[in-house]
Coordinates of C-alpha atoms in Angstrom, one line a residue:
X1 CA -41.7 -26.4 -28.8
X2 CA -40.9 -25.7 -25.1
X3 CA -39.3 -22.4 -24.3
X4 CA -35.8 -24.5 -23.4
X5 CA -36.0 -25.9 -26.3
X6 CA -36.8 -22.8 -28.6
X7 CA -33.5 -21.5 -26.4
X8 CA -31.3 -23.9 -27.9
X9 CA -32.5 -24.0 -31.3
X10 CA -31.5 -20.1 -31.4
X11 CA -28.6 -20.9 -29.5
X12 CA -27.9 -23.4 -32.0
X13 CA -28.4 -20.9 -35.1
X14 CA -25.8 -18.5 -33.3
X15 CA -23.1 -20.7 -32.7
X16 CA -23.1 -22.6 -36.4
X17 CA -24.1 -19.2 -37.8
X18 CA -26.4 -21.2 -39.8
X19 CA -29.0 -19.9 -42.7
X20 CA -27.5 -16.0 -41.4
X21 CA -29.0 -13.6 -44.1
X22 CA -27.4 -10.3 -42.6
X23 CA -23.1 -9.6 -42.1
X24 CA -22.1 -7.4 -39.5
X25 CA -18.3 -5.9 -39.5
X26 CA -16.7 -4.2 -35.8
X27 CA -13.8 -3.1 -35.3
X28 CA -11.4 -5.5 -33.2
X29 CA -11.0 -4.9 -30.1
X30 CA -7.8 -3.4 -30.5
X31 CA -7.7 -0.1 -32.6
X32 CA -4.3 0.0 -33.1
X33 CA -4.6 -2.8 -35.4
X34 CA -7.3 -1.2 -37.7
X35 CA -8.6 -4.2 -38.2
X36 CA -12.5 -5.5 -38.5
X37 CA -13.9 -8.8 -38.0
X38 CA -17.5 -10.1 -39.5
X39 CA -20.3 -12.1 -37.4
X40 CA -23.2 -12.9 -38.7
X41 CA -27.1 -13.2 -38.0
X42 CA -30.8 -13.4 -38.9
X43 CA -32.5 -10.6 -39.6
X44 CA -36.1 -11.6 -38.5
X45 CA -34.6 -12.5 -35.2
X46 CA -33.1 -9.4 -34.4
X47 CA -35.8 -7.2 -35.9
X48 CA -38.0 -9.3 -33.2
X49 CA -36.2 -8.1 -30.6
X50 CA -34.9 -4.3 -31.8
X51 CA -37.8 -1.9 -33.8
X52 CA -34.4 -0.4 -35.3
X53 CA -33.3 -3.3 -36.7
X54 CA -36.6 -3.8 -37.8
X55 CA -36.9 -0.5 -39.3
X56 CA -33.4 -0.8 -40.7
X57 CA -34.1 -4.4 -42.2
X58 CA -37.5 -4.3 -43.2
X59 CA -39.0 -0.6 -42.6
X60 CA -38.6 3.2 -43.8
X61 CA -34.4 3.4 -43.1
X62 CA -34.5 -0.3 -45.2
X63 CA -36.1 1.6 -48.2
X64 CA -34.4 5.1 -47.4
X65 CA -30.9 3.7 -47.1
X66 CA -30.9 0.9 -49.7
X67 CA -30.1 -1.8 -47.1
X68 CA -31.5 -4.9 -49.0
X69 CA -27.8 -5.8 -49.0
X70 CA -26.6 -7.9 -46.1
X71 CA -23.3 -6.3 -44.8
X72 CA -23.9 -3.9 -42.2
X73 CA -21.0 -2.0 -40.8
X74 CA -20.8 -0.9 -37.0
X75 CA -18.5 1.9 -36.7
X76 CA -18.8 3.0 -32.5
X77 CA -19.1 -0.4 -30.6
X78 CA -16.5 -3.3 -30.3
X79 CA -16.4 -6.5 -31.8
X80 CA -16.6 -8.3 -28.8
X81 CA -19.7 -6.1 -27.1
X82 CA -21.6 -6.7 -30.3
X83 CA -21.2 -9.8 -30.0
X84 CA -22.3 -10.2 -26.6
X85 CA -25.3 -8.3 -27.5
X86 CA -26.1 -10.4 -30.3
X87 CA -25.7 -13.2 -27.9
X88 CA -28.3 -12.2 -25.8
X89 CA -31.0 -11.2 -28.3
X90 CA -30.2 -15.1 -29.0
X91 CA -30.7 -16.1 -25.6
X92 CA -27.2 -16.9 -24.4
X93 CA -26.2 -16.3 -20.9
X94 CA -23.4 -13.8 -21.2
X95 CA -21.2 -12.0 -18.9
X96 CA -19.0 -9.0 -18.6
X97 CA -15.5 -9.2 -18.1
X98 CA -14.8 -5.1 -17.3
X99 CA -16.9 -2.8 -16.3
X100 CA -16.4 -0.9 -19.8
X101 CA -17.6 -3.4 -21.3
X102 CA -20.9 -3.6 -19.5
X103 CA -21.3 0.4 -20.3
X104 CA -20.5 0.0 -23.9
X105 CA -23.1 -3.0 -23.9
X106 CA -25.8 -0.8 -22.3
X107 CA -24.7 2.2 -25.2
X108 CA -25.3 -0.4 -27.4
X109 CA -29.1 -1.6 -26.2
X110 CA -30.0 2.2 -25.8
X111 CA -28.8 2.4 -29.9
X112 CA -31.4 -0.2 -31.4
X113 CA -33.4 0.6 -28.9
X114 CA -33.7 -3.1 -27.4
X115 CA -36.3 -3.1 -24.3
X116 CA -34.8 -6.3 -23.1
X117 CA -31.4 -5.8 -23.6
X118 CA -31.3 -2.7 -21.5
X119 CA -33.6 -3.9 -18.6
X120 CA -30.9 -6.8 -18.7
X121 CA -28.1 -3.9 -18.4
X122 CA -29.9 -1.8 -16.2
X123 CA -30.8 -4.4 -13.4
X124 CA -26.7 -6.1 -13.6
X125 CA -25.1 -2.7 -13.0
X126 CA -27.3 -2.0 -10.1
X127 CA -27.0 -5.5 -8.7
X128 CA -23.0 -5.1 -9.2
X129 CA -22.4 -1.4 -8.6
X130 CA -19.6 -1.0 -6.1
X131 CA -17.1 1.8 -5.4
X132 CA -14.8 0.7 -8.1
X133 CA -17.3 0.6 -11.0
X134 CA -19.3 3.3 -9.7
X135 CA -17.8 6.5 -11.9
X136 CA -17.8 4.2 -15.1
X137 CA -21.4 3.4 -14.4
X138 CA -22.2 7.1 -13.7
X139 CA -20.4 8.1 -17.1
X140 CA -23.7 5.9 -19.1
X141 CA -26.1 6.7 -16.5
X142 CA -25.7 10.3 -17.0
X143 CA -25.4 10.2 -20.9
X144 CA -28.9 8.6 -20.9
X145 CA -30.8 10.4 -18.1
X146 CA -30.8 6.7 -16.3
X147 CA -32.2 8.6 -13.4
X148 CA -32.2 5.4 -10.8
X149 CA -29.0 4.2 -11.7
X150 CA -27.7 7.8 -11.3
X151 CA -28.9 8.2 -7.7
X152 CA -27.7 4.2 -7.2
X153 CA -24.1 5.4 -8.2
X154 CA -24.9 9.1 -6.0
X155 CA -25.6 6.7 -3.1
X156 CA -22.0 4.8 -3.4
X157 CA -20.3 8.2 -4.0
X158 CA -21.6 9.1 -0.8
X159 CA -21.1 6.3 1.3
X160 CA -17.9 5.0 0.2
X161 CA -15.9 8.3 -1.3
X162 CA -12.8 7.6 -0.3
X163 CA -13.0 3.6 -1.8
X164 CA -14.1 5.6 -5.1
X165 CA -11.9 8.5 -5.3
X166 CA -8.8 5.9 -4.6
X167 CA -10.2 3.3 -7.2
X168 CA -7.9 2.8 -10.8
X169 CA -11.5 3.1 -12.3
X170 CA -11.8 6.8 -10.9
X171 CA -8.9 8.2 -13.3
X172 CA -11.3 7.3 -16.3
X173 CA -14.4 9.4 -15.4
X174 CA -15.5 12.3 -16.8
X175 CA -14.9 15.4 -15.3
X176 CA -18.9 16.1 -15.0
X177 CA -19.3 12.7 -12.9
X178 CA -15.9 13.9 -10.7
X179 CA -17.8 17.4 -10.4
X180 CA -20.5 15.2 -9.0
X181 CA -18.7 13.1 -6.5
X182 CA -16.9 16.5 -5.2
X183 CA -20.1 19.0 -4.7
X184 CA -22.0 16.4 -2.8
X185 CA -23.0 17.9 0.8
X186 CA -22.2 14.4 2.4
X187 CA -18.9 12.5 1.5
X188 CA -17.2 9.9 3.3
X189 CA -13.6 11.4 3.2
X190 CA -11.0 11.9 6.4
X191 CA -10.9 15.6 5.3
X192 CA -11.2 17.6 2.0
X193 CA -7.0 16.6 1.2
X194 CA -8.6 13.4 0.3
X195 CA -10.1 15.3 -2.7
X196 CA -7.1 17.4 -3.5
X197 CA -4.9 14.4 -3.5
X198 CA -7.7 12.5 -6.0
X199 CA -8.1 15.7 -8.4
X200 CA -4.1 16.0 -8.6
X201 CA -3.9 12.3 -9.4
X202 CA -6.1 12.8 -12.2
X203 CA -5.4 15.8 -13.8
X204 CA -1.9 13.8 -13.7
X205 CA -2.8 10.8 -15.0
X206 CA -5.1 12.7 -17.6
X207 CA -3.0 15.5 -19.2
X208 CA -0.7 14.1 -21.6
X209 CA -3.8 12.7 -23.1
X210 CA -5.8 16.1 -22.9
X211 CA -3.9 19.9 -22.5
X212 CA -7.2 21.1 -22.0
X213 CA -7.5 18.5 -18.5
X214 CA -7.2 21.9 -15.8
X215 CA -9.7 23.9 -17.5
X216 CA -12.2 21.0 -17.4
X217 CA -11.7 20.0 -13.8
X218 CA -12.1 24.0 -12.8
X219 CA -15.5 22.9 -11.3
X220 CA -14.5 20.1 -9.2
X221 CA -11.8 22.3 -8.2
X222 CA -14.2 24.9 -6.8
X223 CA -16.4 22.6 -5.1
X224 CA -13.2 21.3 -2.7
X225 CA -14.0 23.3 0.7
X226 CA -10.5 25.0 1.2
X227 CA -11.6 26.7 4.3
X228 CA -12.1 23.7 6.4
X229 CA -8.1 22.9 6.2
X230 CA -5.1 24.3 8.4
X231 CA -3.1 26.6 6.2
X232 CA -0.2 23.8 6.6
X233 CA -2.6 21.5 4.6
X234 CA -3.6 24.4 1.9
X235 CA 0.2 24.8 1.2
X236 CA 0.8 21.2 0.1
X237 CA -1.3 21.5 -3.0
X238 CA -0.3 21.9 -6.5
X239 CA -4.3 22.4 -7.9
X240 CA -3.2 26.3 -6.5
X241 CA -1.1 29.3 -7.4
X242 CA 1.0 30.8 -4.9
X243 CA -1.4 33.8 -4.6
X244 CA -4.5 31.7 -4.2
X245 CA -3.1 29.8 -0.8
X246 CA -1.8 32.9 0.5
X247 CA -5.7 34.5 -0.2
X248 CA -7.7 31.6 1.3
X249 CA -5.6 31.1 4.3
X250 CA -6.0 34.6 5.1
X251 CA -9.9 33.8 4.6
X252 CA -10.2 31.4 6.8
X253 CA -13.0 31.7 10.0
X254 CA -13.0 33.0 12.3
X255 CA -10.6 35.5 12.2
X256 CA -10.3 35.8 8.4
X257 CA -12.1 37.7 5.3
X258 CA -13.8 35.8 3.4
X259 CA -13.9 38.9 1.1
X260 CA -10.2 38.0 -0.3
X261 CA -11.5 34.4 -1.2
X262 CA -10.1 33.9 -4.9
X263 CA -13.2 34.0 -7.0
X264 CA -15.6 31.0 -7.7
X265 CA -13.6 28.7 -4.9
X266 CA -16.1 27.4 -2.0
X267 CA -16.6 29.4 0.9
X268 CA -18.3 26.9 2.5
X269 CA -16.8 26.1 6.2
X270 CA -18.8 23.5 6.8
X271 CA -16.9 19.7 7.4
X272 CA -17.3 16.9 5.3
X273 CA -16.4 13.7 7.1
X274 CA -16.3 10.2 7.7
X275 CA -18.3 10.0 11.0
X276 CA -21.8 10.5 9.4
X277 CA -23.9 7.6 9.5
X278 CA -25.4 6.6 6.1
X279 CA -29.1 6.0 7.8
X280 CA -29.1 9.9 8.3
X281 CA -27.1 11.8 5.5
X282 CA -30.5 12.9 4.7
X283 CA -30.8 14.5 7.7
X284 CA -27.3 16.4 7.7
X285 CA -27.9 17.3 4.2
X286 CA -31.2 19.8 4.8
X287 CA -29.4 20.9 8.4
X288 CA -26.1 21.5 7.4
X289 CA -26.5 24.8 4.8
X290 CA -29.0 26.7 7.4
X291 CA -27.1 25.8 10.1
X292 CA -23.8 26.8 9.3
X293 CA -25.2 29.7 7.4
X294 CA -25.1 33.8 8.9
X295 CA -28.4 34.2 7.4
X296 CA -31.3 33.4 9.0
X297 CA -34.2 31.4 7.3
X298 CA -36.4 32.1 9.7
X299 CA -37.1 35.9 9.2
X300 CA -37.6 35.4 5.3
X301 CA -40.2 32.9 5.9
X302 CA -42.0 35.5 7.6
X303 CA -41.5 37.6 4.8
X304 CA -38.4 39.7 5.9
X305 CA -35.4 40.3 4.3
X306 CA -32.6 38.4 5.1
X307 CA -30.6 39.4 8.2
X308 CA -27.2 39.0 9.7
X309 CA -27.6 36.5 12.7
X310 CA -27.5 32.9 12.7
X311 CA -31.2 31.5 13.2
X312 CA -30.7 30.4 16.8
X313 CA -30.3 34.6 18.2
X314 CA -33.9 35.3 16.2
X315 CA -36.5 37.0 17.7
X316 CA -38.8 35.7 15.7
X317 CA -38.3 32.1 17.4
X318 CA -39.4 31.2 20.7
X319 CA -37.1 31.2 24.3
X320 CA -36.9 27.4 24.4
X321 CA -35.6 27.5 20.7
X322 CA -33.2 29.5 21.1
X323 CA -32.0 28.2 24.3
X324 CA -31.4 24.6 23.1
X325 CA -29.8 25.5 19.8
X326 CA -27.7 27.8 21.5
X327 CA -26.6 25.1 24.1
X328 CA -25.5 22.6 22.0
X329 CA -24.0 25.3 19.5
X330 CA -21.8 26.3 22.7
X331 CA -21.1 22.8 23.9
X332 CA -18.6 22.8 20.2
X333 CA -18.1 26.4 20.0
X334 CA -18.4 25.9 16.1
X335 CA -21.0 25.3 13.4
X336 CA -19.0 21.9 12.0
X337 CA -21.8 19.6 12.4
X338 CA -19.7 16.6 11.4
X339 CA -18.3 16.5 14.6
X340 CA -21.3 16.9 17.0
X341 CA -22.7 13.3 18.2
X342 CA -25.3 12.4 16.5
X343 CA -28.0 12.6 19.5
X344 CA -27.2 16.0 19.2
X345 CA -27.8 16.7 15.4
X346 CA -31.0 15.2 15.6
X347 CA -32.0 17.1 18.6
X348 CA -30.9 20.6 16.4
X349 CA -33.1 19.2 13.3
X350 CA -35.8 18.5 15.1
X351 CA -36.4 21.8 16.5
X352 CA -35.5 23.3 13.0
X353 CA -38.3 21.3 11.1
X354 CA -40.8 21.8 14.2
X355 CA -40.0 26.1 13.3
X356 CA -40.7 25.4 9.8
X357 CA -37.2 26.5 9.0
X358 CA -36.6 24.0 5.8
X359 CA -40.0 24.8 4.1
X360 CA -39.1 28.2 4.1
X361 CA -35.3 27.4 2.9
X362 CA -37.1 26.1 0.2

């Protein structure tokens, strides 16, 4: 039998639900309605192409658990996903109509464990991931350590923020994955009100659901880089008490103390923006903490404490060092390396990796 053929016979013993020796029940799709609906299948089929069907059907859970019976109830996945996964162990060509669907498909692979099933998974959501799926396909990737389809989802975070922070999709993610989208070192956002505005949308959106929504989006709150906004823009928040604006915008550089910052909020100063070319956010992500930093990297590479100048006054480096980094530093008058062109930037990082100033960062 050719492999088309073999295709359509199991195709064929799905549809008619012929011969089935094994009953599965899922709750509908809507759980308001309580209700459960039955499909049915072949155990040697699916213990081909799961070893925890296998071992539930025919191994130590089968003779553990008592499962020579032939109802099987599924308690955490969907009718309709289970279905579709049963589809494809029967070699059906199946789509996915949400992207929550797709995530509770690959929940449902990773559960029995199905080689196939969740290469299938795997490779769709990285040929589909776009900014509006992105957070739901973080949520999965995170649970299960997916560790490529974790930096594939980093990398749209990145590039297209603002498209993901604005998507419907976004108000759905966990507060870990918005942690993740907020602490990156590189977003593509107009200023850091972009975030503000996205964490007061959800927190919104999310609280009548959960009472305990503020205290669970404290660390994306403290990853938002206050210091970088006019104290007009600090004032239009509701994420803040009173107190808190009136401490940061008295923190603000250069003239303010960063001592009254409220405690655990960024004190970074360093500009997150949208004029950063994707080909080089490596590149501004190793410059832009030494840079903007009042310690300097390059004494405690030589073994020296750290010390209170920026890296471009050391001694320790030599006169044409200094004198360039200085240069450009002056041309901006500020430490924002967002807005420097971009010939610039790669004329500063150059001179910093020739010094040896990110190994000993590291």
């Amino acid at each position: 039998m050719s492999y088309n053929n073999f295709k359509l016979a199991l195709n064929d013993l799905f549809n008619k639900q012929k011969n089935c020796d094994v009953t599965f029940t899922c709750f509908a799709d809507s759980s308001s309605e309580a209700q459960k609906k039955t499909i049915e299948a072949h155990k040697l089929i699916l213990s081909m192409a799961s070893d925890v069907f296998d071992a539930m059907f025919y191994g130590e859970i089968a003779k553990s658990e008592g499962m020579k019976e032939s109802i099987v109830k599924i308690e955490d996945i969907q009718f309709s996903t289970f279905k579709l996964f049963l589809s494809f162990i029967y070699k059906k060509t199946i789509e996915f109509e949400t992207p929550e669907i797709a995530a509770e498909f690959y929940y449902t692979a990773h559960k029995y464990n199905s080689k196939d099933a969740l290469k299938f998974i795997k490779d769709f959501m990285l040929k589909e991931l776009n900014p509006q799926n992105a957070t739901i396909f973080y949520d999965i990737a995170y649970l299960y350590e997916d560790f490529e389809l974790k930096e594939a989802c980093i990398k749209v975070f990145t590039e297209n923020t603002f498209d993901v922070i604005t998507s419907p999709k976004f108000m759905s993610a966990q507060p870990k994955t918005v942690e993740t989208i907020f602490k990156s070192e590189i977003l593509n956002i107009n200023s850091e009100m972009d975030l503000i505005y996205a964490l007061e949308r959800y927190i919104q959106h999310n609280k009548e659901v959960d009472s305990g929504i503020c205290d669970k989006m404290r660390p994306a709150l403290n990853c938002i880089r206050f210091l970088t906004l006019v104290p007009k823009d600090i004032t239009r928040t509701n994420l803040l008490t009173s107190d808190q604006v009136k401490d940061i915008i008295e923190s603000i550089p250069p003239d303010g103390d960063l001592s009254k910052m409220p405690l655990m909020l960024s004190v970074n100063c360093n500009k997150r923006g949208k004029n950063i070319a994707v080909d080089n956010v490596k590149m501004f992500r190793e410059l832009s903490e030494v840079f903007w930093s009042k310690s300097c990297y390059a004494c405690v590479s030589k073994g020296e404490a750290y010390s209170n100048h920026p890296v471009w006054m050391c001694s320790e480096l030599n006169d044409d060092f200094r004198e360039n980094v200085t240069k450009i530093y002056l041309k901006y008058n500020h430490v924002w390396l967002m807005e420097y062109e971009l010939s610039d930037v790669k004329t500063i990082y150059d001179l910093f990796k020739g010094a040896g100033i990110f190994l000993s960062h590291i």
